[in-house]
Short mmCIF file of C-alpha atoms in Angstrom, two decimals:
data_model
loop_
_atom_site.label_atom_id
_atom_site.label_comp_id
_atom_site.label_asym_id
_atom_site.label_seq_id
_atom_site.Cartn_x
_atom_site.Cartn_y
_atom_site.Cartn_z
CA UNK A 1 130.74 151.13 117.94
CA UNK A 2 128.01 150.82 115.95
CA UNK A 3 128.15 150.55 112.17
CA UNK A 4 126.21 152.66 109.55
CA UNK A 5 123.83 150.68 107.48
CA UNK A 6 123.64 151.67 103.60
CA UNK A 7 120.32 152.84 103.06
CA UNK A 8 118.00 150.40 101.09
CA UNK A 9 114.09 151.36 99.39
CA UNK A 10 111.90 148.63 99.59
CA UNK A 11 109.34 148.83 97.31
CA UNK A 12 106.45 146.27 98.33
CA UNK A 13 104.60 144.58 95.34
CA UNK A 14 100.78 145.38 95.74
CA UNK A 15 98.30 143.01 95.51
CA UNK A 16 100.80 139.94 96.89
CA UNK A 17 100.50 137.08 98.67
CA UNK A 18 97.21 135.05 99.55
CA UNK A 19 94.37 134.91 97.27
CA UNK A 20 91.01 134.42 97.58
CA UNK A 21 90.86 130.70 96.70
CA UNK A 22 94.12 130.06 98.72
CA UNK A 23 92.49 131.59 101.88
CA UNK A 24 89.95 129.16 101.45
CA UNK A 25 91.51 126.10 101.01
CA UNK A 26 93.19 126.70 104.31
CA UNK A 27 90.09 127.54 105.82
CA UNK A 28 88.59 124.15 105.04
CA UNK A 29 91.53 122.80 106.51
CA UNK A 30 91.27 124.81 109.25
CA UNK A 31 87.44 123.90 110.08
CA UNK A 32 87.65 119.84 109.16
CA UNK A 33 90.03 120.27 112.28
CA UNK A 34 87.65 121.97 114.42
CA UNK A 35 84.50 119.55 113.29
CA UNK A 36 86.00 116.34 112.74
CA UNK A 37 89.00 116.83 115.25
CA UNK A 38 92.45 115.73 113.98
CA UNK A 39 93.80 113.94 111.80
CA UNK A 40 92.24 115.35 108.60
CA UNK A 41 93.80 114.01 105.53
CA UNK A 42 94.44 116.37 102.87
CA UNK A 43 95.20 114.65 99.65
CA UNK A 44 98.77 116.60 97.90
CA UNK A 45 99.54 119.90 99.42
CA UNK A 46 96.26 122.31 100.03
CA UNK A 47 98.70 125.02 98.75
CA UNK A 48 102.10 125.15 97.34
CA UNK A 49 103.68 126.92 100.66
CA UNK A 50 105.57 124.31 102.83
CA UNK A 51 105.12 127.25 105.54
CA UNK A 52 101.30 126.48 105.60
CA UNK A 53 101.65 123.40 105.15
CA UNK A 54 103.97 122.85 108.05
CA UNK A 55 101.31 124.99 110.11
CA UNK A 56 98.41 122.90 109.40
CA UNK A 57 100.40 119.77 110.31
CA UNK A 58 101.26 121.14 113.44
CA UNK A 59 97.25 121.07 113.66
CA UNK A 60 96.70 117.79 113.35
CA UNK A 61 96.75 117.39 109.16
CA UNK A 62 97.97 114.43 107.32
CA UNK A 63 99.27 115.17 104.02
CA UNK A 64 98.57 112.28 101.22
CA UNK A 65 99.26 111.83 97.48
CA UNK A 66 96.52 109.44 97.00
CA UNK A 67 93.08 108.02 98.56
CA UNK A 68 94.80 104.98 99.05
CA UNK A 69 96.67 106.51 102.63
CA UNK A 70 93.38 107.90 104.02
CA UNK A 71 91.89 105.37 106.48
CA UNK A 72 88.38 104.22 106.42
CA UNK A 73 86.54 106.89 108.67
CA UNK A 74 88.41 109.65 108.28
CA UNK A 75 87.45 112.95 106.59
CA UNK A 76 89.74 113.78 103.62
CA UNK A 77 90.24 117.23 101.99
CA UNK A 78 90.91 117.87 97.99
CA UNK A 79 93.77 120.28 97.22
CA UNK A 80 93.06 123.74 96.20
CA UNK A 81 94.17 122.74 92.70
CA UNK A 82 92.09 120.76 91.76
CA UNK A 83 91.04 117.11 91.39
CA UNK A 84 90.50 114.41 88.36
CA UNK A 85 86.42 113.39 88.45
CA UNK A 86 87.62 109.91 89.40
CA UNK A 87 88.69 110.97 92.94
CA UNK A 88 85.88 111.99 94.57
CA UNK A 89 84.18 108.87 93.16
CA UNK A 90 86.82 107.24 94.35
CA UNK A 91 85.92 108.51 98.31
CA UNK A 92 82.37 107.75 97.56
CA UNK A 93 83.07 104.30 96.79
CA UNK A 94 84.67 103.87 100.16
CA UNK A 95 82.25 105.82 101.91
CA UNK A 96 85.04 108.37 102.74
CA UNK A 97 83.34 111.94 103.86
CA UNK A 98 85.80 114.47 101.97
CA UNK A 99 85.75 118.22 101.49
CA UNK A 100 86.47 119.59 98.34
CA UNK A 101 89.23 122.52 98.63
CA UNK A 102 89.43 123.31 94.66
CA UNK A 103 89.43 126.94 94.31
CA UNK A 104 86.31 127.81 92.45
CA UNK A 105 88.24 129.64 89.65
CA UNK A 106 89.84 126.19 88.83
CA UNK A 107 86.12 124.42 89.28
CA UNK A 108 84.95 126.55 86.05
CA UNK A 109 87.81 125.55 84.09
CA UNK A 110 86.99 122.07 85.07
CA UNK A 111 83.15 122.97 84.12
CA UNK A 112 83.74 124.63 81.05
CA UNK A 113 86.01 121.61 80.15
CA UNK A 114 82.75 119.60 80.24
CA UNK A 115 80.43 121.63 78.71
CA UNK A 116 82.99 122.13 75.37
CA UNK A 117 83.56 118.01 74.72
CA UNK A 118 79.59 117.49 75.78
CA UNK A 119 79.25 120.02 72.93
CA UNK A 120 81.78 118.14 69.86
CA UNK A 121 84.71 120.18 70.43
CA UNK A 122 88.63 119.00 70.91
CA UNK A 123 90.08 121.38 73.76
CA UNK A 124 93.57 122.76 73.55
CA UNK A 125 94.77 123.42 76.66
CA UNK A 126 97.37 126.08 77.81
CA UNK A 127 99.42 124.81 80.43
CA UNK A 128 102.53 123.11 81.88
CA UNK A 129 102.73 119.12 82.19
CA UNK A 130 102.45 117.96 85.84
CA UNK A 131 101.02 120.35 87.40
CA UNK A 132 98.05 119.47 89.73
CA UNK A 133 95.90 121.39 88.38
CA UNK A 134 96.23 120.34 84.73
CA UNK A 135 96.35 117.05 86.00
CA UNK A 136 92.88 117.78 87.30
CA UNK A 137 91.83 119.74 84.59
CA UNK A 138 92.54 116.60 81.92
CA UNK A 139 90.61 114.67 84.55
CA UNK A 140 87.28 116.11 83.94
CA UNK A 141 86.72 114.82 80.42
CA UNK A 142 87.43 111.69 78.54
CA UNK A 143 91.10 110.57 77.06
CA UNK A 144 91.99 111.94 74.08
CA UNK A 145 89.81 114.99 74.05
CA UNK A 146 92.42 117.37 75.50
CA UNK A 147 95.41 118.34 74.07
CA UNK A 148 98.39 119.85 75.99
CA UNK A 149 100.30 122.97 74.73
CA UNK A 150 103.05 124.44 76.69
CA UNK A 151 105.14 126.75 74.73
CA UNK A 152 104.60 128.70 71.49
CA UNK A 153 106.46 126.31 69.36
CA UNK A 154 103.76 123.79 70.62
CA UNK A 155 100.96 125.83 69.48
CA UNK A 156 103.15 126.33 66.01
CA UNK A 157 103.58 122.86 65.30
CA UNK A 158 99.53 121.82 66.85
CA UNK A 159 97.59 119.54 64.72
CA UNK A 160 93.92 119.81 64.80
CA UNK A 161 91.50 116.67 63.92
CA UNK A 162 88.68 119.45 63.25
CA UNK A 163 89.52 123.21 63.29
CA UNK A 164 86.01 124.21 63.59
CA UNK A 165 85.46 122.26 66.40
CA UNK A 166 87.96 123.46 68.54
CA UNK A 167 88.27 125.39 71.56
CA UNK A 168 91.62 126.44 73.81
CA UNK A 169 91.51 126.47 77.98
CA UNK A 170 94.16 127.81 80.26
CA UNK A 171 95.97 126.83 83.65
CA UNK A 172 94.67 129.91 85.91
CA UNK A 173 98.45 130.25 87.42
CA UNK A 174 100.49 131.25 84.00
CA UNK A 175 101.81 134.17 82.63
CA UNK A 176 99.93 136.53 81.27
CA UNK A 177 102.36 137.78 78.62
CA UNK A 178 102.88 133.87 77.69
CA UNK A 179 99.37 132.89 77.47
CA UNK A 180 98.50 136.00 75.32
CA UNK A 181 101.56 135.04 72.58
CA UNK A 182 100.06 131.68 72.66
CA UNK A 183 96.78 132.26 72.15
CA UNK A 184 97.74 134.82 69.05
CA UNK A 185 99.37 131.84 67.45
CA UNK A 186 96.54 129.42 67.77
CA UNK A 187 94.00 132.14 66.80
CA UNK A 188 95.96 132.85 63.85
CA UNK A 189 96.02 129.07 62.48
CA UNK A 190 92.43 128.17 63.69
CA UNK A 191 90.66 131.01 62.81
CA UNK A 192 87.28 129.16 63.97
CA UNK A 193 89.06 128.21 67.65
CA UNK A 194 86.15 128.73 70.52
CA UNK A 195 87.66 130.91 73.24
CA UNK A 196 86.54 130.91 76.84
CA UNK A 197 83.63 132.74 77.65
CA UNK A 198 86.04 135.20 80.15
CA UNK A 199 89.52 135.02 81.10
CA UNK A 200 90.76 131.57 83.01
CA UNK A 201 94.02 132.89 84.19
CA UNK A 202 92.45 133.94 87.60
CA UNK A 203 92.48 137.51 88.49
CA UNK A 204 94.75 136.80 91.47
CA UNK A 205 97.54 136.00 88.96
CA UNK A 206 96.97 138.95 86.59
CA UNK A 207 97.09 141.10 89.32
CA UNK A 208 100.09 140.31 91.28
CA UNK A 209 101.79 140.38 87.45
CA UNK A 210 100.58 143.79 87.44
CA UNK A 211 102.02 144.36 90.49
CA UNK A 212 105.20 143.29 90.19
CA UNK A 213 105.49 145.10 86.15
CA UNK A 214 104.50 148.93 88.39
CA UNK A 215 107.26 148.85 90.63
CA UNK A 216 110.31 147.12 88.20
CA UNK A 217 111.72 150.15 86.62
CA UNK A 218 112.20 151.12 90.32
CA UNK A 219 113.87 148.08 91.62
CA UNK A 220 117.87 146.84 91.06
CA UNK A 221 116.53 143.25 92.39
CA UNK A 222 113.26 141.28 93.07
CA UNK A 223 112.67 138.90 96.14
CA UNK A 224 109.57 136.67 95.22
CA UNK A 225 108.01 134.77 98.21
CA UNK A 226 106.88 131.46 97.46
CA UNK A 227 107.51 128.24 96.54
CA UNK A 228 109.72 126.12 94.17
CA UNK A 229 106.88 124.42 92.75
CA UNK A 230 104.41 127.51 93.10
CA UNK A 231 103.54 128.14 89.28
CA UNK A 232 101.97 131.60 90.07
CA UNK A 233 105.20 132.17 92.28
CA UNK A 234 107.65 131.22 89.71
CA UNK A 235 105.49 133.28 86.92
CA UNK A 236 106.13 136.17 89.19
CA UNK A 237 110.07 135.76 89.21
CA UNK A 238 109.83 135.76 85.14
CA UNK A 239 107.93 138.81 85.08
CA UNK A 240 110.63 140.68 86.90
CA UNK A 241 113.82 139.13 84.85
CA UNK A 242 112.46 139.58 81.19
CA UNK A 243 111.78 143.56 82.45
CA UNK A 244 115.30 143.03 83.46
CA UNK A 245 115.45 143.20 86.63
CA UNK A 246 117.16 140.26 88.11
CA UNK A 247 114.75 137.94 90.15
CA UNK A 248 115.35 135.12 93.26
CA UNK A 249 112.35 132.98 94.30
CA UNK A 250 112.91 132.56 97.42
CA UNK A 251 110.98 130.86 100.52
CA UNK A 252 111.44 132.47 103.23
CA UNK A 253 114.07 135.05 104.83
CA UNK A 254 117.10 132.22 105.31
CA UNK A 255 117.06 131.41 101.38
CA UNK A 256 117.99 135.11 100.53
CA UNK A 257 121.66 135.04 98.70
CA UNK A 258 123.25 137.93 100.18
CA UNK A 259 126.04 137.92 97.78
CA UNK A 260 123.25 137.81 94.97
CA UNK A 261 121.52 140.62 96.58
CA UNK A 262 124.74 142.83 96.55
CA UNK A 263 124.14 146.67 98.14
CA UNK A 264 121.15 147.61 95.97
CA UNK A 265 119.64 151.22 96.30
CA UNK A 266 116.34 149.84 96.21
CA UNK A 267 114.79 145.96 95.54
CA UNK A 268 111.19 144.96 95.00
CA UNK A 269 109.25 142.36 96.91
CA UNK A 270 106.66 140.25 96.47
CA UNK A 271 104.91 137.15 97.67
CA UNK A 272 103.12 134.18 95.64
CA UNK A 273 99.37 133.85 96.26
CA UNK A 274 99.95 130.99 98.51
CA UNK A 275 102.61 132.98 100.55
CA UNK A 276 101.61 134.29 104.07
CA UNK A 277 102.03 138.11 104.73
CA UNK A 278 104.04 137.01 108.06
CA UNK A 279 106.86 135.31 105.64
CA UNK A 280 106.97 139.23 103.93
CA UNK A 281 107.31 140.93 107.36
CA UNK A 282 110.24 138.01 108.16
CA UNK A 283 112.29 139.18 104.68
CA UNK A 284 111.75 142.85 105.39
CA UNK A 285 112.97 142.24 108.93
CA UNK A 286 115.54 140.44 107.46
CA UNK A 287 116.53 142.99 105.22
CA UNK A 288 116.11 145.50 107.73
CA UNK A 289 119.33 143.82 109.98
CA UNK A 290 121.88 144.61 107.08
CA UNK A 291 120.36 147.81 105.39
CA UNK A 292 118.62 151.33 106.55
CA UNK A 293 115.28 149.88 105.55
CA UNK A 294 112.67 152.67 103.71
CA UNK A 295 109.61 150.31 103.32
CA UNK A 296 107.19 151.85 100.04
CA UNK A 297 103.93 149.46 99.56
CA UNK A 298 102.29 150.09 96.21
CA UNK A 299 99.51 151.42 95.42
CA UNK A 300 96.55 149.69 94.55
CA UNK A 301 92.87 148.59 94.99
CA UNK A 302 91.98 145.98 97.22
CA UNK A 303 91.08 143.15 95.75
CA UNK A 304 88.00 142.25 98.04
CA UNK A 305 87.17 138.70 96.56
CA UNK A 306 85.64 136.05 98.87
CA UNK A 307 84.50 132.60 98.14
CA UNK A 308 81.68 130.56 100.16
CA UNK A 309 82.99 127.38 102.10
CA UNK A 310 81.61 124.29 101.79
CA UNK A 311 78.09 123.31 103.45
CA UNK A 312 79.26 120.68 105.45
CA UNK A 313 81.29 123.23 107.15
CA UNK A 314 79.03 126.40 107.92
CA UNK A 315 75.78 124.58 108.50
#
């Protein structure tokens, strides 16, 4: 006999999932494979998605957390967040051919970085400690002429050598809503702080922010797709809790908490922008086993962003 599923609305977060810069990094990946033939080295993950990452394995990549594993003659790729300026000198030294994955988003942080200390001016930046890309982004100039702020008692209790020579740079992954009280704060006690020329959280995050804010007051829960150490993923899972609706990261399908989950009316879903479309289809199919499954995707406008690859890898 069969039993009656409770009917469940699943209202699909729109834009979600890969992003521009992500779909390139794995492309790289993708093509040193083809040209050089395996194993590529990739140096840290290419994206935070231990699906894809698993994937390009299977293909024949090697994943590394420093030059120092990559043998002499093979082709190593930087990660899509983002590199310190003594790395690729680094492969040069050793004559090491490598491919640089950084999503170019992250590569005009890293060049506006430059051009502010080339130009007398201390940079504040917005952003959370450890995280590739900051490490990157603190790579670019020389000690000392970066300071890290993570929180808005951080920007509160800042210090400034010179407020009049001072400029503020963000992490592309963090919140919006964070970044924005931050930035308030700082503008308020440094009056004369230089701003970015346009916005450096990437429009990728903004948007899948967006996304996830236009479908909360519908939702009794939110799934996010992606990973533990996904900052745009766990930004995502924030958004959705301080609206009040309670939020699970979760990986894929197997990590969702049934007795979390409950017998909701209707739950939003979402993926990371380093989370594959297939792992959505897998937690809608898993939903769709326990519930009578009425799948609503969000409206929205494509976002229609490409990047160009590398040379070495479309001439």
């Amino acid at each position: 006999m069969s039993v009656s599923k409770s009917p469940l609305t699943v209202h699909v977060a729109a834009p979600r999932g890969f992003c521009a810069g992500v779909d390139r990094a794995i492309k790289i990946v993708e093509l040193a494979l083809e040209r050089y033939g395996p194993p590529v080295y990739v140096r840290h993950e290419i994206v935070h998605n231990r699906f894809v990452v698993d994937r390009l394995r299977g293909l024949g990549a090697v994943f590394v957390e420093t030059l120092d594993s990559v043998p002499d003659g093979r082709p190593v790729v930087f990660s899509a967040h983002g590199v310190p300026k003594a790395v690729p000198s680094a492969a040069e030294a050793r004559g090491l051919d490598y491919l640089d994955a950084t999503c170019p988003l992250v590569s005009k942080v890293h060049r506006q970085a430059q051009r502010m200390v080339d130009n007398g001016f201390h940079i504040v930046f917005i952003g959370h400690a450890g995280h590739p890309e900051v490490i990157g982004t603190f790579g670019q100039v020389p000690h000392g002429t970066m300071t890290l702020v993570e929180t808005e008692e951080d920007a509160r209790a800042l210090a400034v050598a010179n407020p009049e020579k001072t400029g503020f740079l963000t992490q592309t992954t963090l919140s919006v809503d964070d970044t924005a009280a931050i930035i308030e704060i700082l503008k308020q006690r440094f009056p004369a702080i230089q701003a970015p020329k346009s916005e450096d959280i990437c429009y990728a995050t903004s948007n899948r922010q967006a996304a996830v804010k236009s479908i909360t007051a519908k939702c009794e829960r939110m799934l996010v797709i992606g990973a533990p150490n996904s900052s745009n993923s766990r930004r995502l899972a924030e958004v959705a809790d301080r609206l009040g609706v309670p939020a699970r990261l979760i990986e894929r399908a197997g990590d969702i908490d049934w007795a979390w989950l409950g017998s909701p009316q209707a739950i939003g879903i979402t993926a990371g922008a380093s989370a594959p479309e297939v792992l959505v289809r897998e937690v809608i199919d898993a939903l769709a086993e326990r519930f009578d499954v009425t799948e609503i995707e969000a409206e929205h406008e494509p976002e229609g962003m490409v990047f160009k690859l590398p040379r070495q890898l479309v001439a």
